[in-house]
Coordinates of N, CA and C in Angstrom, one line a residue:
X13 N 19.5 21.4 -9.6 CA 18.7 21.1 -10.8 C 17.2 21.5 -10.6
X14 N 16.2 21.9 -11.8 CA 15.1 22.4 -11.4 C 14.1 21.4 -12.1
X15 N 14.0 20.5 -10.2 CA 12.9 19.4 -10.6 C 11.1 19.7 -11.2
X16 N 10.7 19.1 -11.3 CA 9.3 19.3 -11.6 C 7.9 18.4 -11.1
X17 N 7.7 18.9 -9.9 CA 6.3 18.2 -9.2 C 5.9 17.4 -10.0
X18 N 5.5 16.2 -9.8 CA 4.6 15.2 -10.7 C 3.6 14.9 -9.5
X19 N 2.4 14.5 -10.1 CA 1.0 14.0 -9.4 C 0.6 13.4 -9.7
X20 N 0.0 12.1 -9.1 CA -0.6 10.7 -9.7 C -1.9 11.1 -10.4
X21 N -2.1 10.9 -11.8 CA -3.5 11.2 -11.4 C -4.4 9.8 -12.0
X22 N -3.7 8.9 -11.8 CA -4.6 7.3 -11.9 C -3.6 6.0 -12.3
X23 N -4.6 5.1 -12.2 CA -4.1 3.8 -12.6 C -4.8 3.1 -13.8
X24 N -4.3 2.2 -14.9 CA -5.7 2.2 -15.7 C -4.9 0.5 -16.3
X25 N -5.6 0.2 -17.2 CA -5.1 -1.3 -18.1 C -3.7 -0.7 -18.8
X26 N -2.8 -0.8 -19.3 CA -2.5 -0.4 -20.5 C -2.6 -1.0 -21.7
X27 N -3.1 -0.3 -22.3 CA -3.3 0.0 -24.4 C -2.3 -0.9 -24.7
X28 N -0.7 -0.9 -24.2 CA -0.1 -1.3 -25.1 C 0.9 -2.7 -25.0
X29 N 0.4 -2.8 -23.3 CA 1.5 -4.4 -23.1 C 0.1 -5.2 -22.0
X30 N -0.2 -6.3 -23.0 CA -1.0 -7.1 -22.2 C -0.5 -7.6 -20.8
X31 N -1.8 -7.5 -19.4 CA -1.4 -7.6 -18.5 C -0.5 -6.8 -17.4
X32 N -0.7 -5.7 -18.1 CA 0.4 -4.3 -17.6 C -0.5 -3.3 -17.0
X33 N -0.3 -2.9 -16.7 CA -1.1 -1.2 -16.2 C -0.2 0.0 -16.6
X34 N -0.9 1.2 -16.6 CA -0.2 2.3 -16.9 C -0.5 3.5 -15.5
X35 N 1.0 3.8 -14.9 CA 0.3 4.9 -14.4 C 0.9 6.2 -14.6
X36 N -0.4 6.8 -14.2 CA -0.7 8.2 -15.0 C 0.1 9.3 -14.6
X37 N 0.8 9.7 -14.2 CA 1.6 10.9 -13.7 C 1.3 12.6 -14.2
X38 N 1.3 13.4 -13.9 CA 1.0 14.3 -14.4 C 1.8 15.8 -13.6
X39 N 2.5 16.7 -14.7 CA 2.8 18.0 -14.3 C 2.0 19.0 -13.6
X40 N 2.3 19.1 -12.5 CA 1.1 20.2 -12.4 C 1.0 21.1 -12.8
X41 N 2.0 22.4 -13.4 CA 1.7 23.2 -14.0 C 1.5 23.3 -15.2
X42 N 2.2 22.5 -15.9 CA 1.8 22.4 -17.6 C 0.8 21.3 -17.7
X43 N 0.5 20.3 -17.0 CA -0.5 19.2 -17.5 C 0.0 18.1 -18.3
X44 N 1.3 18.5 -18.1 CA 2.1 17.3 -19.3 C 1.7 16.1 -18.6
X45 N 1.2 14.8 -19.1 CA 1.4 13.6 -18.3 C 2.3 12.8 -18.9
X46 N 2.6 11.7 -17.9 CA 4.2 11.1 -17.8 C 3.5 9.3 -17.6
X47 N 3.1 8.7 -18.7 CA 2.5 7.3 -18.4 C 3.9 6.4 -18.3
X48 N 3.7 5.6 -17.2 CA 4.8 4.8 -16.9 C 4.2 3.4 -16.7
X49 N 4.8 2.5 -17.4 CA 3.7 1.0 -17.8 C 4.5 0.0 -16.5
X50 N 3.9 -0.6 -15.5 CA 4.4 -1.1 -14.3 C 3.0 -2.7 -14.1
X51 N 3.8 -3.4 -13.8 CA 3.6 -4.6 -14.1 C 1.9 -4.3 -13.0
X52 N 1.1 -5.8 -12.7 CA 0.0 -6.1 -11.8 C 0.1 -5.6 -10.1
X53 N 1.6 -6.7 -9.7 CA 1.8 -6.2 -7.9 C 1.9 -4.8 -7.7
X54 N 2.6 -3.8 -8.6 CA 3.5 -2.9 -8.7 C 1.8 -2.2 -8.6
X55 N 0.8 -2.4 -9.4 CA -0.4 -1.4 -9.6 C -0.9 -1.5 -8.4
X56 N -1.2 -2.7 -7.6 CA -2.2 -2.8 -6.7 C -1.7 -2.7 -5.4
X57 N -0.4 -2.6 -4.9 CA 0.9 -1.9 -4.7 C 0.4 -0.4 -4.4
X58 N 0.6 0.2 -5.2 CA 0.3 1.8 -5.3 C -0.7 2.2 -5.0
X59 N -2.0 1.3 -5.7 CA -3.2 1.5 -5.0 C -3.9 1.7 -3.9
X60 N -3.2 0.3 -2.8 CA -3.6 0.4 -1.8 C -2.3 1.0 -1.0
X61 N -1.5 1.7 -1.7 CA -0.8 2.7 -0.8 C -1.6 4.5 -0.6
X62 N -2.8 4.2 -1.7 CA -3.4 5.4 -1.9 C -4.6 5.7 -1.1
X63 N -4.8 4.3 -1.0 CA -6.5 3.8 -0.1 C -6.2 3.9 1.3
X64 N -5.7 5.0 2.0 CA -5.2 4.8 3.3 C -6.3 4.2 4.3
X65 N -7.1 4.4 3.9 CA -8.6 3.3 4.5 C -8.5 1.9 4.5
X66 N -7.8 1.5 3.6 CA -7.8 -0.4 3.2 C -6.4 -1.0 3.3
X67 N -6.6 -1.9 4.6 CA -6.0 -2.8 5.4 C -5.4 -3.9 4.9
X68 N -4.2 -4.3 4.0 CA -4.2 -5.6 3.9 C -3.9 -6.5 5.5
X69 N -4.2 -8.1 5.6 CA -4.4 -8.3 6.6 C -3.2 -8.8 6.8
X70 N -2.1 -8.8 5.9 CA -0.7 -9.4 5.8 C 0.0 -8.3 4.9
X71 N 0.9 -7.2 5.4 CA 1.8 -6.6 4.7 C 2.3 -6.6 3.7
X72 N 2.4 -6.2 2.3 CA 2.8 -6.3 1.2 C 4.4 -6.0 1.2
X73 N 5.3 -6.2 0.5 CA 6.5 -6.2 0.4 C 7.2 -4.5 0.3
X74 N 6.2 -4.1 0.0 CA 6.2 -2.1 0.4 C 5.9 -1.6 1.4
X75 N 5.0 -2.5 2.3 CA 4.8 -2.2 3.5 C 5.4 -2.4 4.3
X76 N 6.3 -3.7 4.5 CA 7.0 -4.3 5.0 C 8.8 -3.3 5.5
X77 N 8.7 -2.8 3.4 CA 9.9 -1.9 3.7 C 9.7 -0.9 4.4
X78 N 8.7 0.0 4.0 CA 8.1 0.9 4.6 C 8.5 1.0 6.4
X79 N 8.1 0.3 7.2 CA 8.0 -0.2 8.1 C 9.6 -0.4 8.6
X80 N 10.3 -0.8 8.0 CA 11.8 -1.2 8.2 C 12.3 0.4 8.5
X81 N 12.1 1.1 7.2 CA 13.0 2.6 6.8 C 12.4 3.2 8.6
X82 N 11.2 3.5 8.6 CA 10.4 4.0 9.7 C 11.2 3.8 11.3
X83 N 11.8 2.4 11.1 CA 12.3 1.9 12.6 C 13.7 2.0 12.5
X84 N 14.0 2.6 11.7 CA 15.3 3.1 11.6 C 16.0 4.3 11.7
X85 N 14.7 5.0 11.8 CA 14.7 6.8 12.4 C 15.0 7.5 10.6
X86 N 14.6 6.9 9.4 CA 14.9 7.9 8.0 C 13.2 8.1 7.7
X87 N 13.5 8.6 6.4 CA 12.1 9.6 6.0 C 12.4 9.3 4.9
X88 N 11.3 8.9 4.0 CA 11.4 8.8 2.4 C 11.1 10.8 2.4
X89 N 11.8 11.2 1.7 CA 12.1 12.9 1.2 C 11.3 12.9 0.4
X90 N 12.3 12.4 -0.8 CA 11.6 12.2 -2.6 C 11.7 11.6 -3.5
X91 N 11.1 11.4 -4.4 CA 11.8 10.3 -5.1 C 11.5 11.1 -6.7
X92 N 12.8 11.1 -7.1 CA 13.3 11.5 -8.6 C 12.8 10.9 -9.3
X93 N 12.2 10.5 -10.8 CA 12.4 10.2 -11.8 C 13.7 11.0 -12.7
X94 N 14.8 10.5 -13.0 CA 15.8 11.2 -13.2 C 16.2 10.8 -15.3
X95 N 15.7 9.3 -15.6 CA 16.0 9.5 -16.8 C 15.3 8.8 -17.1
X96 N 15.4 8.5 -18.6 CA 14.4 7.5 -19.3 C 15.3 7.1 -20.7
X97 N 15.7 5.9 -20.4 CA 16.6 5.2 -21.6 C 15.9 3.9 -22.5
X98 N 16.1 3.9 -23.6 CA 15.1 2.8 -24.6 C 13.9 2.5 -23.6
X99 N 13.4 3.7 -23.6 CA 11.7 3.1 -23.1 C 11.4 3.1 -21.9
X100 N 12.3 3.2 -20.8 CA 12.7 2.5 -19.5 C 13.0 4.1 -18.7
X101 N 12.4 4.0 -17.6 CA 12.3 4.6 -16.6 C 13.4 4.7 -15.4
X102 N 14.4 5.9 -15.0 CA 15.1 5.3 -13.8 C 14.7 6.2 -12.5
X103 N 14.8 5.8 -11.4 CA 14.1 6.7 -10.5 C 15.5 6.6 -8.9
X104 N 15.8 7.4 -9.0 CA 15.7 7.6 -7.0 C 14.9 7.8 -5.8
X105 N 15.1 6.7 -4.7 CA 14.3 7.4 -3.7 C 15.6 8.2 -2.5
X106 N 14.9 9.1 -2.3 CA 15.5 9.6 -1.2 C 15.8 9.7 -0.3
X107 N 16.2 9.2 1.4 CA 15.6 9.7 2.5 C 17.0 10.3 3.4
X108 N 16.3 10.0 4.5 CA 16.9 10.9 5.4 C 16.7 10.8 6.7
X109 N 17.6 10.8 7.9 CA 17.5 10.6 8.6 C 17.7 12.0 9.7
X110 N 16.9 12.6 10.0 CA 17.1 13.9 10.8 C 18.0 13.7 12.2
X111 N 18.2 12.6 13.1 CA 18.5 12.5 14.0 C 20.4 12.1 13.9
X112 N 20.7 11.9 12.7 CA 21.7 11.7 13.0 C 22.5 12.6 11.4
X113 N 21.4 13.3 10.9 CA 21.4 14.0 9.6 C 22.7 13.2 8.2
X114 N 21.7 12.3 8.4 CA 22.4 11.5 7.2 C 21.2 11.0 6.1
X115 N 21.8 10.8 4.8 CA 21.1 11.3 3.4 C 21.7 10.1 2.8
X116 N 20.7 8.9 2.5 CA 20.8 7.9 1.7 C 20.0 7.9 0.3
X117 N 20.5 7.6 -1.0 CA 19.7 8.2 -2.1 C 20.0 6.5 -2.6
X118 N 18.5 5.4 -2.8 CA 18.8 4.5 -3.6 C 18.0 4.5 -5.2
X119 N 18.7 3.7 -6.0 CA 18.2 3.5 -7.2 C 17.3 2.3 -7.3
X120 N 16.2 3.0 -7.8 CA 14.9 1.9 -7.5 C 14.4 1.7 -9.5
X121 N 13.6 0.9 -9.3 CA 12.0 1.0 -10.6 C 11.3 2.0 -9.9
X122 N 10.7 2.7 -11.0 CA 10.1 3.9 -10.8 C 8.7 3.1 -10.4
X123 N 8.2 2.0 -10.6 CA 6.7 1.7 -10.3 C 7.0 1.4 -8.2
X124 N 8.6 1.1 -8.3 CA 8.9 0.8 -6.7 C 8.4 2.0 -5.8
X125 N 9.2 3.3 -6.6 CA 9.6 4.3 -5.7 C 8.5 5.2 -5.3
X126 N 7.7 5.1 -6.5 CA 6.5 5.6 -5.9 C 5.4 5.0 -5.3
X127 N 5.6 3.3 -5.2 CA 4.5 2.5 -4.3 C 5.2 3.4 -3.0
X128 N 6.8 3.1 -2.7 CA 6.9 3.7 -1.5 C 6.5 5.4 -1.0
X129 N 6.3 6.3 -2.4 CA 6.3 7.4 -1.7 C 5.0 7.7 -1.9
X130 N 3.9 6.8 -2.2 CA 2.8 7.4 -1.7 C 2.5 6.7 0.1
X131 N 3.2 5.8 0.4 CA 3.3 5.1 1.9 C 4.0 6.6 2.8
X132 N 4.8 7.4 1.9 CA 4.9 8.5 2.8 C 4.8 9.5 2.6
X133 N 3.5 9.6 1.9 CA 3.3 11.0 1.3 C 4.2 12.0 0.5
X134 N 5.2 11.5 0.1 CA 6.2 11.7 -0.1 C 6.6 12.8 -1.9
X135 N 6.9 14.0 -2.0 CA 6.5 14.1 -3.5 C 7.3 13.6 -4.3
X136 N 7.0 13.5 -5.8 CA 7.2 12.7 -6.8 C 7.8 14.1 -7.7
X137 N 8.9 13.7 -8.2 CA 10.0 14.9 -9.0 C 10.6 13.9 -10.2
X138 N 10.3 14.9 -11.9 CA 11.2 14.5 -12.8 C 12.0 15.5 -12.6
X139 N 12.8 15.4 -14.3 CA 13.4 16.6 -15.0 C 13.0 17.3 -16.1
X140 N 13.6 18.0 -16.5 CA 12.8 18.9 -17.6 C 12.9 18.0 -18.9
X141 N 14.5 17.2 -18.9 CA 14.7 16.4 -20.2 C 13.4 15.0 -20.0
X142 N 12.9 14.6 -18.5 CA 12.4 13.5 -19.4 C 11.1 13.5 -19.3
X143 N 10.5 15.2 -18.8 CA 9.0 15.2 -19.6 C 9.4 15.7 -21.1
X144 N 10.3 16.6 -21.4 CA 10.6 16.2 -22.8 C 10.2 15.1 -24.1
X145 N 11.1 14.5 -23.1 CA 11.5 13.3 -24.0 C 10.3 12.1 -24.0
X146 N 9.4 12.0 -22.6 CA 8.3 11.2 -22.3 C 7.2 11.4 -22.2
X147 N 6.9 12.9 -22.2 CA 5.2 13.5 -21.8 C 4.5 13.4 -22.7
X148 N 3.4 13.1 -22.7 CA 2.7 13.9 -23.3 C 1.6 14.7 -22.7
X149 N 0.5 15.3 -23.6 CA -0.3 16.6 -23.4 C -1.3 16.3 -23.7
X150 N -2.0 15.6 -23.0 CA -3.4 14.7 -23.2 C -4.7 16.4 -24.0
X151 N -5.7 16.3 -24.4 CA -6.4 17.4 -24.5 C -7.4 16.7 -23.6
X152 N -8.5 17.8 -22.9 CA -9.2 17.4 -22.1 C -10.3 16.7 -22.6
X153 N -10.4 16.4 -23.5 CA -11.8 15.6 -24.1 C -10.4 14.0 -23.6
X154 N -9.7 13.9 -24.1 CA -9.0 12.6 -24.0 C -8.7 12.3 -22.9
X155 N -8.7 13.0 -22.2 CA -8.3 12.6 -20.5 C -9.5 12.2 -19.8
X156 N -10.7 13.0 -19.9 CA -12.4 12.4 -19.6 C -12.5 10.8 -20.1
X157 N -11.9 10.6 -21.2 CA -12.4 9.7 -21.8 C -11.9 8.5 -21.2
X158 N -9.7 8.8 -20.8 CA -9.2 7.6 -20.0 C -9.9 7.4 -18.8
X159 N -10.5 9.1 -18.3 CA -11.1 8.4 -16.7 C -12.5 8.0 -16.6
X160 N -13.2 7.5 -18.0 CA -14.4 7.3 -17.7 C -13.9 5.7 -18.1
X161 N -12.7 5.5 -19.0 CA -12.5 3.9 -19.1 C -11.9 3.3 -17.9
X162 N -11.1 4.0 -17.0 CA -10.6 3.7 -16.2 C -11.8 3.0 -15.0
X163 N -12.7 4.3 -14.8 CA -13.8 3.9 -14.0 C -14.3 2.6 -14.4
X164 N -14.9 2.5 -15.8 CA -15.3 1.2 -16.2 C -14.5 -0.2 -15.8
X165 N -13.3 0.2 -15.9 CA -12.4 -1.1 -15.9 C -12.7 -1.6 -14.1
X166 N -13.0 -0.8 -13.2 CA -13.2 -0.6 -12.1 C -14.6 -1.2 -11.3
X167 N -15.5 -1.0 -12.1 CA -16.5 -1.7 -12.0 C -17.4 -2.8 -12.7
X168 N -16.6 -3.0 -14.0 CA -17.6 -4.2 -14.8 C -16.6 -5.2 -14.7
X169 N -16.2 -5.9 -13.6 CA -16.4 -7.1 -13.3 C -16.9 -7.9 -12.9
X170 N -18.3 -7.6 -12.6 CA -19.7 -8.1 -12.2 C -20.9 -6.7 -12.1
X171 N -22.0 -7.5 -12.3 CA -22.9 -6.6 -12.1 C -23.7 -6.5 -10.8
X172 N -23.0 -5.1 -10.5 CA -22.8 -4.8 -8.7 C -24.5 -4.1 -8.7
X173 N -25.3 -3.7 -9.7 CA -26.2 -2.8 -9.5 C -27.2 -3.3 -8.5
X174 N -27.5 -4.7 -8.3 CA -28.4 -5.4 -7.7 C -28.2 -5.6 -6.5
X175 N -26.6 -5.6 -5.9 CA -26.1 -5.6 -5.1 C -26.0 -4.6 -4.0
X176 N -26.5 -4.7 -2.8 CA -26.9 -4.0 -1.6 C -25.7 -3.5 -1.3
X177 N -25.5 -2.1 -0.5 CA -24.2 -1.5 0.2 C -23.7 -3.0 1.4
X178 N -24.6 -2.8 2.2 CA -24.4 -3.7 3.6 C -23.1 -5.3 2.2
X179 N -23.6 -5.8 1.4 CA -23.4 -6.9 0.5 C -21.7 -6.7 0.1
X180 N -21.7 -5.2 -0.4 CA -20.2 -4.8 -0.9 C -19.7 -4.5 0.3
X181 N -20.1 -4.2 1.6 CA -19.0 -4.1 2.3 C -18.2 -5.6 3.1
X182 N -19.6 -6.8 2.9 CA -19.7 -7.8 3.3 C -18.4 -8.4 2.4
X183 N -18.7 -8.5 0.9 CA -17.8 -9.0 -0.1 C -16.4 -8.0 0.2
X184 N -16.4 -6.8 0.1 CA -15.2 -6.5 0.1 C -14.0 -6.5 1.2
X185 N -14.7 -7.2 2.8 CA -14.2 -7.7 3.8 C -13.8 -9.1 3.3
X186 N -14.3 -9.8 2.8 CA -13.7 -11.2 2.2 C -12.7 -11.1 1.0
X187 N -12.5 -10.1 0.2 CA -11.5 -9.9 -0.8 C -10.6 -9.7 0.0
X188 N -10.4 -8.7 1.0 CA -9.1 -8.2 1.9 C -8.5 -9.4 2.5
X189 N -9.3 -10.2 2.8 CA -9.4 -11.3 3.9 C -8.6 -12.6 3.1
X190 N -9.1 -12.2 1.5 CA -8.4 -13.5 0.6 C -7.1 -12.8 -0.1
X191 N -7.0 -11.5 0.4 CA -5.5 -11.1 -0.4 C -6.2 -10.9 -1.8
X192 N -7.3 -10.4 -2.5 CA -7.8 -10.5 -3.6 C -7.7 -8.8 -3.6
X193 N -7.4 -8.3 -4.2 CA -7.1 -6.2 -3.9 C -7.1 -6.1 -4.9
X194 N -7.1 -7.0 -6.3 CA -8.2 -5.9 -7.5 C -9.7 -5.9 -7.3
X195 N -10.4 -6.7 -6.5 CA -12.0 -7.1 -6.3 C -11.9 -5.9 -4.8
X196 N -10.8 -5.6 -4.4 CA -11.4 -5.2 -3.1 C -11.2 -3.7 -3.3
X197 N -10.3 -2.8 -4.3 CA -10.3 -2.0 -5.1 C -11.5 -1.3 -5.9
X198 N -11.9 -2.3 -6.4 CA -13.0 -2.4 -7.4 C -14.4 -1.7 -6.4
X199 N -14.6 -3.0 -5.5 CA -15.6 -2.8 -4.6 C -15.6 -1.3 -3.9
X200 N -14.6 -1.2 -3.5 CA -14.4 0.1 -3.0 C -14.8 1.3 -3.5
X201 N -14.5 1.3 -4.7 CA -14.8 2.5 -5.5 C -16.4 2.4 -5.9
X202 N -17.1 1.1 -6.0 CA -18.5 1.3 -6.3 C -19.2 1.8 -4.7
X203 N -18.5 1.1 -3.4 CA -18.9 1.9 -2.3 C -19.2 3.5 -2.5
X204 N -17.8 4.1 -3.0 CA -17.7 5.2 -3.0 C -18.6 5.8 -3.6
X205 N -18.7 5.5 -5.0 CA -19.7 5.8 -6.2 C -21.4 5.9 -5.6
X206 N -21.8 4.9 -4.3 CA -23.1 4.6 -4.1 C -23.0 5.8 -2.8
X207 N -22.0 6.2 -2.3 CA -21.9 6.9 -1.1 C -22.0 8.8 -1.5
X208 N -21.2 8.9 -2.7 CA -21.5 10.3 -3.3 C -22.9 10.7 -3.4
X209 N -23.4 9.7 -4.5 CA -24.7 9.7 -5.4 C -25.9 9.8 -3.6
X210 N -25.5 9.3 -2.4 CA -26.8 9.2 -1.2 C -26.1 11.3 -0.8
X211 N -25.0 11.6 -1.1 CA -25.3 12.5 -0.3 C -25.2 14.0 -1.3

């Protein structure tokens, strides 16, 4: 079958189910994106599977597996998004075990399979039917606009302006520290934001 590279290209609130997030998926060659609505753990989950810099100080339930697959001699390959039925997402992950060349393919939630396959770098593959059936074709004024809300969502939970770098790295060592990883997410990216803008 001729899969189709997908790429994260964010995390954001979702528009349409309170308490949900949407993430962003996108084609690389057409630009089609693929929004898949995945609950709070499942976002912050993925996030700090992306933030290879940021340490939770107790393993999350993806890390954990992660860690399992790893000591077992397999490899997350890839993971499919293969259909989409009333609304709903189905996904495989893939892996593999080179040393004794054996090929286990489980059926996951697609918000699962890709917490795990950004833990292994792992690419992300639909099908042609279900960017069909699920894409859409953002225009670039609308896509600016999700990542300049997304940004927002990301930083107005307090007003960080007053707030010293030395301060955010101080607070964002106690968010990690309290298992708090939307504040420590947050913080992060205003790090970042203050760390572009010095150089």
């Amino acid at each position: 079958m001729d899969y189709k590279k997908l790429i994260i290209r964010g995390i954001s609130y979702s528009q349409t189910q309170s308490g949900a997030y949407a993430l962003l998926l996108e084609h690389e060659e057409t630009s089609v994106k693929l929004p898949v609505v995945i609950g709070n753990f499942e976002a912050q989950s993925i996030s700090l599977g992306l933030e290879k810099d940021l340490n939770p100080p107790r393993p999350l339930t993806h890390d954990l597996f992660a860690e399992f697959v790893k000591n077992t001699g397999f490899k997350l390959e890839s993971v499919i998004i293969y259909q989409i039925k009333d609304g709903v997402f189905f996904s495989n992950i893939n892996f593999k075990n080179p040393l004794i060349e054996e090929e286990l393919i489980l059926d996951a939630r697609t918000s699962d399979a890709v917490a795990m396959a950004v833990r292994f770098d792992a690419p992300i593959y639909t099908t042609s039917d279900v960017l069909n059936e699920a894409g859409i074709l953002l225009e670039l004024e609308e896509t600016q606009k999700m990542e300049a809300e997304e940004e927002e969502v990301l930083t107005d939970f307090n007003d960080l302006s007053e707030v010293s770098v030395e301060e955010l790295n101080q607070l964002l060592n106690d968010a990690v520290k309290e298992e708090d990883y939307d504040t420590a997410l947050r913080l992060q990216e205003e790090i970042k934001r203050r760390n572009k803008k010095i150089e």
